Amino acid sequence: RADAPHCGLHWCGDVRDILWRQRWRIVISHPDCAVAALSNTTGKDERVASGDLWWGLAFTVMLYCAPADVAVVEQPASQLERAYRAPDTRLQFLNYGVGYSKEWCLWHRGGDFCAPPPTTPGAAASVRAPHRIVQHDRAERERVRSRTPPAIADVLCRAINLEAHRPRGQPLYHEELARLEAGYRKLTGCAPPDRHDDPLARAVERGDDGLRRRAGSLGASVALVAGTTLGAGMLALPLVLRDAGFVPSTVVIVACWVF
């Protein structure tokens, strides 16, 4: 994006489309936590039955297994620590000068991760701060809460020491998923949905058989190539024929279109 405040490429899409295309130096992930958060006490049975809970947990584990030297995955207190394993580090916002209570649970590997000392030690224990930001508009409140405060971003950056990289074996997705599956069965008493071990499966289409990945089609592929070709032609033809004049070039382009 040319209008981005920082230089570099920005992918505005599903991370699974590009995650496995190269080896990354560092991956810091903040996957959606709504389906697995412990604070979400409504509709758990429906989330289990539909597969939403499983796909949310499996997606988080996949990010932990990303092809990267350093990987950090953030979640709030969630079902992940019950079905998978306890987080490696916990960060309480109150301990770092943020005016509301929120806890980050971090699963990390690689590098030398060491959280800096709290700037307001004891605040989490001594201050009864509101768990939620006071905001009448729920969507606005959730937007504000999902934004990382600069103080916490600074803590996270200072916690990761890339220079003191400590090699650690790359976790294999199928092995970590087997661990998650065992914990998921104990937690919910249910088996994961079909194709639960597919790292590219995504909950984009609902049917009678639950959630499944939407299959591609030949027609969609042909339309993609044809649309790209037509777009290039619409730009190139007027540029090539401009020296002939407006009327002759218009006649030639219309004749090509009719042909």
PDB file of C-alpha atoms in Angstrom:
ATOM      1  CA  ARG A   1       0.000   0.000   0.000  1.00  0.00           C
ATOM      2  CA  ALA A   2       1.494   3.293  -1.107  1.00  0.00           C
ATOM      3  CA  ASP A   3      -0.457   5.290   1.471  1.00  0.00           C
ATOM      4  CA  ALA A   4       0.813   3.243   4.441  1.00  0.00           C
ATOM      5  CA  PRO A   5       2.668   5.239   7.102  1.00  0.00           C
ATOM      6  CA  HIS A   6       5.622   2.839   6.938  1.00  0.00           C
ATOM      7  CA  CYS A   7       7.523   1.540   3.948  1.00  0.00           C
ATOM      8  CA  GLY A   8       7.132  -2.050   2.847  1.00  0.00           C
ATOM      9  CA  LEU A   9       4.464  -4.402   1.587  1.00  0.00           C
ATOM     10  CA  HIS A  10       1.184  -4.839   3.452  1.00  0.00           C
ATOM     11  CA  TRP A  11      -0.970  -7.884   2.757  1.00  0.00           C
ATOM     12  CA  CYS A  12      -4.640  -7.121   3.393  1.00  0.00           C
ATOM     13  CA  GLY A  13      -6.057 -10.629   3.248  1.00  0.00           C
ATOM     14  CA  ASP A  14      -5.977 -14.096   4.766  1.00  0.00           C
ATOM     15  CA  VAL A  15      -2.536 -14.732   6.245  1.00  0.00           C
ATOM     16  CA  ARG A  16      -2.707 -18.386   5.154  1.00  0.00           C
ATOM     17  CA  ASP A  17      -2.346 -17.247   1.544  1.00  0.00           C
ATOM     18  CA  ILE A  18       1.229 -16.050   2.143  1.00  0.00           C
ATOM     19  CA  LEU A  19       2.404 -17.550   5.442  1.00  0.00           C
ATOM     20  CA  TRP A  20       4.020 -20.667   3.970  1.00  0.00           C
ATOM     21  CA  ARG A  21       5.675 -18.987   0.968  1.00  0.00           C
ATOM     22  CA  GLN A  22       8.932 -18.194   2.734  1.00  0.00           C
ATOM     23  CA  ARG A  23      10.850 -18.376   5.988  1.00  0.00           C
ATOM     24  CA  TRP A  24      10.170 -15.316   8.145  1.00  0.00           C
ATOM     25  CA  ARG A  25      12.507 -13.662  10.622  1.00  0.00           C
ATOM     26  CA  ILE A  26       9.734 -12.947  13.107  1.00  0.00           C
ATOM     27  CA  VAL A  27       5.972 -13.466  13.172  1.00  0.00           C
ATOM     28  CA  ILE A  28       3.804 -11.712  15.776  1.00  0.00           C
ATOM     29  CA  SER A  29       0.175 -12.826  15.582  1.00  0.00           C
ATOM     30  CA  HIS A  30      -3.034 -11.529  17.113  1.00  0.00           C
ATOM     31  CA  PRO A  31      -5.676 -13.999  15.875  1.00  0.00           C
ATOM     32  CA  ASP A  32      -9.362 -13.432  16.536  1.00  0.00           C
ATOM     33  CA  CYS A  33     -10.179 -14.525  20.081  1.00  0.00           C
ATOM     34  CA  ALA A  34     -13.971 -14.221  20.213  1.00  0.00           C
ATOM     35  CA  VAL A  35     -14.784 -17.903  19.754  1.00  0.00           C
ATOM     36  CA  ALA A  36     -12.294 -19.194  22.342  1.00  0.00           C
ATOM     37  CA  ALA A  37     -12.159 -16.441  24.987  1.00  0.00           C
ATOM     38  CA  LEU A  38     -13.105 -17.546  28.490  1.00  0.00           C
ATOM     39  CA  SER A  39     -15.065 -14.308  28.848  1.00  0.00           C
ATOM     40  CA  ASN A  40     -17.380 -15.482  26.051  1.00  0.00           C
ATOM     41  CA  THR A  41     -19.749 -17.606  28.115  1.00  0.00           C
ATOM     42  CA  THR A  42     -22.700 -17.663  25.726  1.00  0.00           C
ATOM     43  CA  GLY A  43     -23.257 -20.144  22.954  1.00  0.00           C
ATOM     44  CA  LYS A  44     -20.347 -22.458  23.722  1.00  0.00           C
ATOM     45  CA  ASP A  45     -22.318 -25.583  22.777  1.00  0.00           C
ATOM     46  CA  GLU A  46     -23.256 -23.979  19.454  1.00  0.00           C
ATOM     47  CA  ARG A  47     -19.622 -23.057  18.784  1.00  0.00           C
ATOM     48  CA  VAL A  48     -18.576 -26.639  19.481  1.00  0.00           C
ATOM     49  CA  ALA A  49     -21.339 -28.104  17.303  1.00  0.00           C
ATOM     50  CA  SER A  50     -20.610 -25.795  14.371  1.00  0.00           C
ATOM     51  CA  GLY A  51     -16.851 -26.321  14.605  1.00  0.00           C
ATOM     52  CA  ASP A  52     -16.141 -22.629  15.210  1.00  0.00           C
ATOM     53  CA  LEU A  53     -14.317 -23.353  18.477  1.00  0.00           C
ATOM     54  CA  TRP A  54     -12.073 -25.961  16.871  1.00  0.00           C
ATOM     55  CA  TRP A  55     -11.188 -23.818  13.857  1.00  0.00           C
ATOM     56  CA  GLY A  56     -10.348 -20.879  16.088  1.00  0.00           C
ATOM     57  CA  LEU A  57      -8.014 -22.972  18.251  1.00  0.00           C
ATOM     58  CA  ALA A  58      -6.428 -24.757  15.282  1.00  0.00           C
ATOM     59  CA  PHE A  59      -5.778 -21.461  13.509  1.00  0.00           C
ATOM     60  CA  THR A  60      -3.945 -20.131  16.569  1.00  0.00           C
ATOM     61  CA  VAL A  61      -1.798 -23.267  16.795  1.00  0.00           C
ATOM     62  CA  MET A  62      -1.014 -22.981  13.090  1.00  0.00           C
ATOM     63  CA  LEU A  63       0.326 -19.459  13.654  1.00  0.00           C
ATOM     64  CA  TYR A  64       2.500 -20.770  16.479  1.00  0.00           C
ATOM     65  CA  CYS A  65       3.939 -23.299  13.988  1.00  0.00           C
ATOM     66  CA  ALA A  66       4.622 -20.602  11.384  1.00  0.00           C
ATOM     67  CA  PRO A  67       7.866 -20.966   9.381  1.00  0.00           C
ATOM     68  CA  ALA A  68       9.733 -18.308  11.361  1.00  0.00           C
ATOM     69  CA  ASP A  69      12.832 -17.977  13.519  1.00  0.00           C
ATOM     70  CA  VAL A  70      10.743 -16.214  16.174  1.00  0.00           C
ATOM     71  CA  ALA A  71       6.994 -16.657  16.597  1.00  0.00           C
ATOM     72  CA  VAL A  72       4.748 -14.923  19.131  1.00  0.00           C
ATOM     73  CA  VAL A  73       1.011 -15.588  19.348  1.00  0.00           C
ATOM     74  CA  GLU A  74      -1.245 -13.476  21.572  1.00  0.00           C
ATOM     75  CA  GLN A  75      -4.594 -14.434  23.040  1.00  0.00           C
ATOM     76  CA  PRO A  76      -6.561 -13.393  26.111  1.00  0.00           C
ATOM     77  CA  ALA A  77      -7.439 -15.972  28.746  1.00  0.00           C
ATOM     78  CA  SER A  78      -8.950 -18.583  26.453  1.00  0.00           C
ATOM     79  CA  GLN A  79      -9.831 -22.220  25.928  1.00  0.00           C
ATOM     80  CA  LEU A  80      -6.474 -22.630  24.206  1.00  0.00           C
ATOM     81  CA  GLU A  81      -4.622 -23.024  27.492  1.00  0.00           C
ATOM     82  CA  ARG A  82      -7.113 -25.712  28.542  1.00  0.00           C
ATOM     83  CA  ALA A  83      -7.079 -27.658  25.293  1.00  0.00           C
ATOM     84  CA  TYR A  84      -3.453 -27.093  24.227  1.00  0.00           C
ATOM     85  CA  ARG A  85      -1.045 -25.886  26.924  1.00  0.00           C
ATOM     86  CA  ALA A  86      -0.438 -23.002  29.287  1.00  0.00           C
ATOM     87  CA  PRO A  87       0.995 -19.791  27.800  1.00  0.00           C
ATOM     88  CA  ASP A  88       4.697 -19.044  28.116  1.00  0.00           C
ATOM     89  CA  THR A  89       4.202 -15.463  29.345  1.00  0.00           C
ATOM     90  CA  ARG A  90       1.356 -13.342  30.703  1.00  0.00           C
ATOM     91  CA  LEU A  91       1.262  -9.544  30.444  1.00  0.00           C
ATOM     92  CA  GLN A  92      -1.235  -7.525  32.501  1.00  0.00           C
ATOM     93  CA  PHE A  93      -1.950  -4.099  31.037  1.00  0.00           C
ATOM     94  CA  LEU A  94      -2.314  -2.498  34.481  1.00  0.00           C
ATOM     95  CA  ASN A  95       1.273  -3.393  35.300  1.00  0.00           C
ATOM     96  CA  TYR A  96       2.524  -1.236  32.434  1.00  0.00           C
ATOM     97  CA  GLY A  97       0.583   1.966  32.940  1.00  0.00           C
ATOM     98  CA  VAL A  98      -2.509   1.187  30.852  1.00  0.00           C
ATOM     99  CA  GLY A  99      -5.684   2.474  32.462  1.00  0.00           C
ATOM    100  CA  TYR A 100      -7.822  -0.647  32.117  1.00  0.00           C
ATOM    101  CA  SER A 101      -7.455  -4.311  32.946  1.00  0.00           C
ATOM    102  CA  LYS A 102      -6.608  -6.757  30.200  1.00  0.00           C
ATOM    103  CA  GLU A 103      -4.288  -9.741  30.156  1.00  0.00           C
ATOM    104  CA  TRP A 104      -2.267 -10.940  27.223  1.00  0.00           C
ATOM    105  CA  CYS A 105      -1.390 -14.635  27.142  1.00  0.00           C
ATOM    106  CA  LEU A 106       1.632 -15.203  24.904  1.00  0.00           C
ATOM    107  CA  TRP A 107       2.829 -18.418  23.328  1.00  0.00           C
ATOM    108  CA  HIS A 108       6.295 -17.818  21.925  1.00  0.00           C
ATOM    109  CA  ARG A 109       9.359 -19.640  20.638  1.00  0.00           C
ATOM    110  CA  GLY A 110      12.760 -18.620  19.336  1.00  0.00           C
ATOM    111  CA  GLY A 111      14.798 -15.624  20.373  1.00  0.00           C
ATOM    112  CA  ASP A 112      15.370 -14.683  23.993  1.00  0.00           C
ATOM    113  CA  PHE A 113      11.986 -13.582  25.356  1.00  0.00           C
ATOM    114  CA  CYS A 114      12.094 -11.743  28.658  1.00  0.00           C
ATOM    115  CA  ALA A 115       9.340  -9.319  29.667  1.00  0.00           C
ATOM    116  CA  PRO A 116      10.685  -6.067  31.172  1.00  0.00           C
ATOM    117  CA  PRO A 117       9.849  -5.206  34.809  1.00  0.00           C
ATOM    118  CA  PRO A 118       6.409  -3.637  35.358  1.00  0.00           C
ATOM    119  CA  THR A 119       6.351   0.151  35.334  1.00  0.00           C
ATOM    120  CA  THR A 120       3.417   0.213  37.768  1.00  0.00           C
ATOM    121  CA  PRO A 121       4.082  -2.919  39.861  1.00  0.00           C
ATOM    122  CA  GLY A 122       1.233  -4.177  41.973  1.00  0.00           C
ATOM    123  CA  ALA A 123      -1.399  -2.223  40.094  1.00  0.00           C
ATOM    124  CA  ALA A 124      -3.226  -5.352  39.012  1.00  0.00           C
ATOM    125  CA  ALA A 125      -3.553  -6.514  42.623  1.00  0.00           C
ATOM    126  CA  SER A 126      -4.230  -3.196  44.338  1.00  0.00           C
ATOM    127  CA  VAL A 127      -6.437  -1.338  41.862  1.00  0.00           C
ATOM    128  CA  ARG A 128      -9.917  -2.468  40.936  1.00  0.00           C
ATOM    129  CA  ALA A 129      -9.801  -1.085  37.430  1.00  0.00           C
ATOM    130  CA  PRO A 130     -12.680  -1.619  35.020  1.00  0.00           C
ATOM    131  CA  HIS A 131     -12.362  -4.657  32.812  1.00  0.00           C
ATOM    132  CA  ARG A 132     -14.195  -2.897  30.002  1.00  0.00           C
ATOM    133  CA  ILE A 133     -13.694   0.550  28.580  1.00  0.00           C
ATOM    134  CA  VAL A 134     -16.714   2.768  29.229  1.00  0.00           C
ATOM    135  CA  GLN A 135     -18.253   3.234  25.797  1.00  0.00           C
ATOM    136  CA  HIS A 136     -21.949   3.153  24.907  1.00  0.00           C
ATOM    137  CA  ASP A 137     -21.243   2.004  21.354  1.00  0.00           C
ATOM    138  CA  ARG A 138     -20.294  -1.662  21.651  1.00  0.00           C
ATOM    139  CA  ALA A 139     -18.570  -1.781  18.269  1.00  0.00           C
ATOM    140  CA  GLU A 140     -16.471   1.263  19.162  1.00  0.00           C
ATOM    141  CA  ARG A 141     -15.618  -0.217  22.552  1.00  0.00           C
ATOM    142  CA  GLU A 142     -14.437  -3.471  20.994  1.00  0.00           C
ATOM    143  CA  ARG A 143     -12.435  -1.551  18.417  1.00  0.00           C
ATOM    144  CA  VAL A 144     -10.654   0.399  21.130  1.00  0.00           C
ATOM    145  CA  ARG A 145      -9.999  -2.715  23.209  1.00  0.00           C
ATOM    146  CA  SER A 146      -8.604  -4.567  20.201  1.00  0.00           C
ATOM    147  CA  ARG A 147      -6.077  -1.803  19.593  1.00  0.00           C
ATOM    148  CA  THR A 148      -2.656  -2.386  21.133  1.00  0.00           C
ATOM    149  CA  PRO A 149      -1.682   0.449  23.517  1.00  0.00           C
ATOM    150  CA  PRO A 150       1.749   1.943  22.706  1.00  0.00           C
ATOM    151  CA  ALA A 151       3.005   1.023  26.175  1.00  0.00           C
ATOM    152  CA  ILE A 152       2.220  -2.667  25.601  1.00  0.00           C
ATOM    153  CA  ALA A 153       3.685  -2.604  22.093  1.00  0.00           C
ATOM    154  CA  ASP A 154       6.880  -1.194  23.584  1.00  0.00           C
ATOM    155  CA  VAL A 155       6.923  -3.932  26.243  1.00  0.00           C
ATOM    156  CA  LEU A 156       6.536  -6.630  23.612  1.00  0.00           C
ATOM    157  CA  CYS A 157       9.310  -5.196  21.419  1.00  0.00           C
ATOM    158  CA  ARG A 158      11.714  -4.913  24.353  1.00  0.00           C
ATOM    159  CA  ALA A 159      10.878  -8.458  25.467  1.00  0.00           C
ATOM    160  CA  ILE A 160      12.084 -10.007  22.201  1.00  0.00           C
ATOM    161  CA  ASN A 161      15.860 -10.075  21.879  1.00  0.00           C
ATOM    162  CA  LEU A 162      16.565 -11.093  18.294  1.00  0.00           C
ATOM    163  CA  GLU A 163      20.331 -10.815  18.738  1.00  0.00           C
ATOM    164  CA  ALA A 164      20.325 -13.503  21.417  1.00  0.00           C
ATOM    165  CA  HIS A 165      18.587 -15.983  19.173  1.00  0.00           C
ATOM    166  CA  ARG A 166      18.370 -19.412  20.717  1.00  0.00           C
ATOM    167  CA  PRO A 167      17.693 -22.055  18.069  1.00  0.00           C
ATOM    168  CA  ARG A 168      14.695 -24.235  18.820  1.00  0.00           C
ATOM    169  CA  GLY A 169      13.265 -26.981  16.736  1.00  0.00           C
ATOM    170  CA  GLN A 170      10.576 -25.936  14.304  1.00  0.00           C
ATOM    171  CA  PRO A 171       7.288 -27.268  15.702  1.00  0.00           C
ATOM    172  CA  LEU A 172       5.460 -29.506  13.249  1.00  0.00           C
ATOM    173  CA  TYR A 173       1.850 -28.592  12.713  1.00  0.00           C
ATOM    174  CA  HIS A 174       0.519 -32.144  12.627  1.00  0.00           C
ATOM    175  CA  GLU A 175       2.239 -32.979  15.927  1.00  0.00           C
ATOM    176  CA  GLU A 176       0.980 -29.846  17.678  1.00  0.00           C
ATOM    177  CA  LEU A 177      -2.481 -30.447  16.222  1.00  0.00           C
ATOM    178  CA  ALA A 178      -2.541 -33.972  17.637  1.00  0.00           C
ATOM    179  CA  ARG A 179      -1.814 -32.478  21.055  1.00  0.00           C
ATOM    180  CA  LEU A 180      -4.592 -29.940  20.580  1.00  0.00           C
ATOM    181  CA  GLU A 181      -7.010 -32.632  19.418  1.00  0.00           C
ATOM    182  CA  ALA A 182      -6.438 -34.722  22.551  1.00  0.00           C
ATOM    183  CA  GLY A 183      -7.061 -31.716  24.790  1.00  0.00           C
ATOM    184  CA  TYR A 184     -10.068 -30.637  22.716  1.00  0.00           C
ATOM    185  CA  ARG A 185     -11.724 -34.026  23.150  1.00  0.00           C
ATOM    186  CA  LYS A 186     -11.254 -33.830  26.924  1.00  0.00           C
ATOM    187  CA  LEU A 187     -12.476 -30.239  27.068  1.00  0.00           C
ATOM    188  CA  THR A 188     -15.605 -30.614  24.946  1.00  0.00           C
ATOM    189  CA  GLY A 189     -16.294 -34.338  24.881  1.00  0.00           C
ATOM    190  CA  CYS A 190     -16.551 -34.061  21.097  1.00  0.00           C
ATOM    191  CA  ALA A 191     -14.384 -34.930  18.135  1.00  0.00           C
ATOM    192  CA  PRO A 192     -13.075 -32.167  15.852  1.00  0.00           C
ATOM    193  CA  PRO A 193     -14.966 -31.531  12.599  1.00  0.00           C
ATOM    194  CA  ASP A 194     -14.117 -33.172   9.297  1.00  0.00           C
ATOM    195  CA  ARG A 195     -10.821 -32.170   7.665  1.00  0.00           C
ATOM    196  CA  HIS A 196      -9.722 -30.770  10.997  1.00  0.00           C
ATOM    197  CA  ASP A 197      -6.078 -31.550  10.193  1.00  0.00           C
ATOM    198  CA  ASP A 198      -5.955 -29.488   6.987  1.00  0.00           C
ATOM    199  CA  PRO A 199      -3.777 -26.406   7.699  1.00  0.00           C
ATOM    200  CA  LEU A 200      -5.459 -24.490   4.860  1.00  0.00           C
ATOM    201  CA  ALA A 201      -9.037 -25.336   5.787  1.00  0.00           C
ATOM    202  CA  ARG A 202     -11.048 -22.292   6.661  1.00  0.00           C
ATOM    203  CA  ALA A 203     -14.577 -21.648   7.856  1.00  0.00           C
ATOM    204  CA  VAL A 204     -15.954 -19.812   4.830  1.00  0.00           C
ATOM    205  CA  GLU A 205     -18.905 -21.948   3.805  1.00  0.00           C
ATOM    206  CA  ARG A 206     -21.627 -23.589   5.866  1.00  0.00           C
ATOM    207  CA  GLY A 207     -23.520 -26.684   4.895  1.00  0.00           C
ATOM    208  CA  ASP A 208     -25.279 -29.635   6.420  1.00  0.00           C
ATOM    209  CA  ASP A 209     -21.938 -31.289   7.038  1.00  0.00           C
ATOM    210  CA  GLY A 210     -20.548 -28.341   9.014  1.00  0.00           C
ATOM    211  CA  LEU A 211     -17.662 -26.122   7.966  1.00  0.00           C
ATOM    212  CA  ARG A 212     -15.521 -26.874   4.952  1.00  0.00           C
ATOM    213  CA  ARG A 213     -13.137 -25.149   2.629  1.00  0.00           C
ATOM    214  CA  ARG A 214     -14.702 -23.736  -0.494  1.00  0.00           C
ATOM    215  CA  ALA A 215     -13.362 -25.522  -3.550  1.00  0.00           C
ATOM    216  CA  GLY A 216     -12.103 -23.606  -6.565  1.00  0.00           C
ATOM    217  CA  SER A 217     -13.511 -24.022 -10.073  1.00  0.00           C
ATOM    218  CA  LEU A 218     -12.234 -23.961 -13.642  1.00  0.00           C
ATOM    219  CA  GLY A 219     -14.640 -21.168 -14.555  1.00  0.00           C
ATOM    220  CA  ALA A 220     -13.334 -18.927 -11.785  1.00  0.00           C
ATOM    221  CA  SER A 221      -9.743 -19.531 -12.919  1.00  0.00           C
ATOM    222  CA  VAL A 222     -10.605 -18.744 -16.566  1.00  0.00           C
ATOM    223  CA  ALA A 223     -12.432 -15.565 -15.516  1.00  0.00           C
ATOM    224  CA  LEU A 224      -9.418 -14.445 -13.482  1.00  0.00           C
ATOM    225  CA  VAL A 225      -6.988 -14.859 -16.411  1.00  0.00           C
ATOM    226  CA  ALA A 226      -9.402 -13.350 -18.955  1.00  0.00           C
ATOM    227  CA  GLY A 227     -10.118 -10.349 -16.741  1.00  0.00           C
ATOM    228  CA  THR A 228      -6.414  -9.684 -16.264  1.00  0.00           C
ATOM    229  CA  THR A 229      -5.783  -9.906 -20.020  1.00  0.00           C
ATOM    230  CA  LEU A 230      -8.665  -7.614 -20.912  1.00  0.00           C
ATOM    231  CA  GLY A 231      -7.519  -5.062 -18.385  1.00  0.00           C
ATOM    232  CA  ALA A 232      -4.052  -4.933 -19.878  1.00  0.00           C
ATOM    233  CA  GLY A 233      -5.496  -4.607 -23.390  1.00  0.00           C
ATOM    234  CA  MET A 234      -7.772  -1.731 -22.414  1.00  0.00           C
ATOM    235  CA  LEU A 235      -4.739   0.204 -21.233  1.00  0.00           C
ATOM    236  CA  ALA A 236      -2.296  -0.772 -23.994  1.00  0.00           C
ATOM    237  CA  LEU A 237      -4.389  -0.345 -27.155  1.00  0.00           C
ATOM    238  CA  PRO A 238      -5.217   3.380 -26.756  1.00  0.00           C
ATOM    239  CA  LEU A 239      -1.589   4.069 -25.911  1.00  0.00           C
ATOM    240  CA  VAL A 240      -0.303   2.287 -29.025  1.00  0.00           C
ATOM    241  CA  LEU A 241      -2.887   3.845 -31.403  1.00  0.00           C
ATOM    242  CA  ARG A 242      -2.804   7.402 -30.108  1.00  0.00           C
ATOM    243  CA  ASP A 243      -0.514   8.647 -32.906  1.00  0.00           C
ATOM    244  CA  ALA A 244      -3.119   7.646 -35.519  1.00  0.00           C
ATOM    245  CA  GLY A 245      -5.656  10.073 -34.121  1.00  0.00           C
ATOM    246  CA  PHE A 246      -8.928   9.746 -32.267  1.00  0.00           C
ATOM    247  CA  VAL A 247     -11.217   8.639 -35.123  1.00  0.00           C
ATOM    248  CA  PRO A 248      -8.918   6.019 -36.752  1.00  0.00           C
ATOM    249  CA  SER A 249      -7.937   4.534 -33.396  1.00  0.00           C
ATOM    250  CA  THR A 250     -11.587   4.369 -32.331  1.00  0.00           C
ATOM    251  CA  VAL A 251     -12.501   2.559 -35.554  1.00  0.00           C
ATOM    252  CA  VAL A 252      -9.694   0.024 -35.097  1.00  0.00           C
ATOM    253  CA  ILE A 253     -10.556  -0.668 -31.465  1.00  0.00           C
ATOM    254  CA  VAL A 254     -14.268  -1.118 -32.258  1.00  0.00           C
ATOM    255  CA  ALA A 255     -13.389  -3.432 -35.147  1.00  0.00           C
ATOM    256  CA  CYS A 256     -11.207  -5.536 -32.851  1.00  0.00           C
ATOM    257  CA  TRP A 257     -13.997  -5.704 -30.296  1.00  0.00           C
ATOM    258  CA  VAL A 258     -16.530  -6.826 -32.956  1.00  0.00           C
ATOM    259  CA  PHE A 259     -14.087  -9.451 -34.239  1.00  0.00           C
TER     260      PHE A 259
END
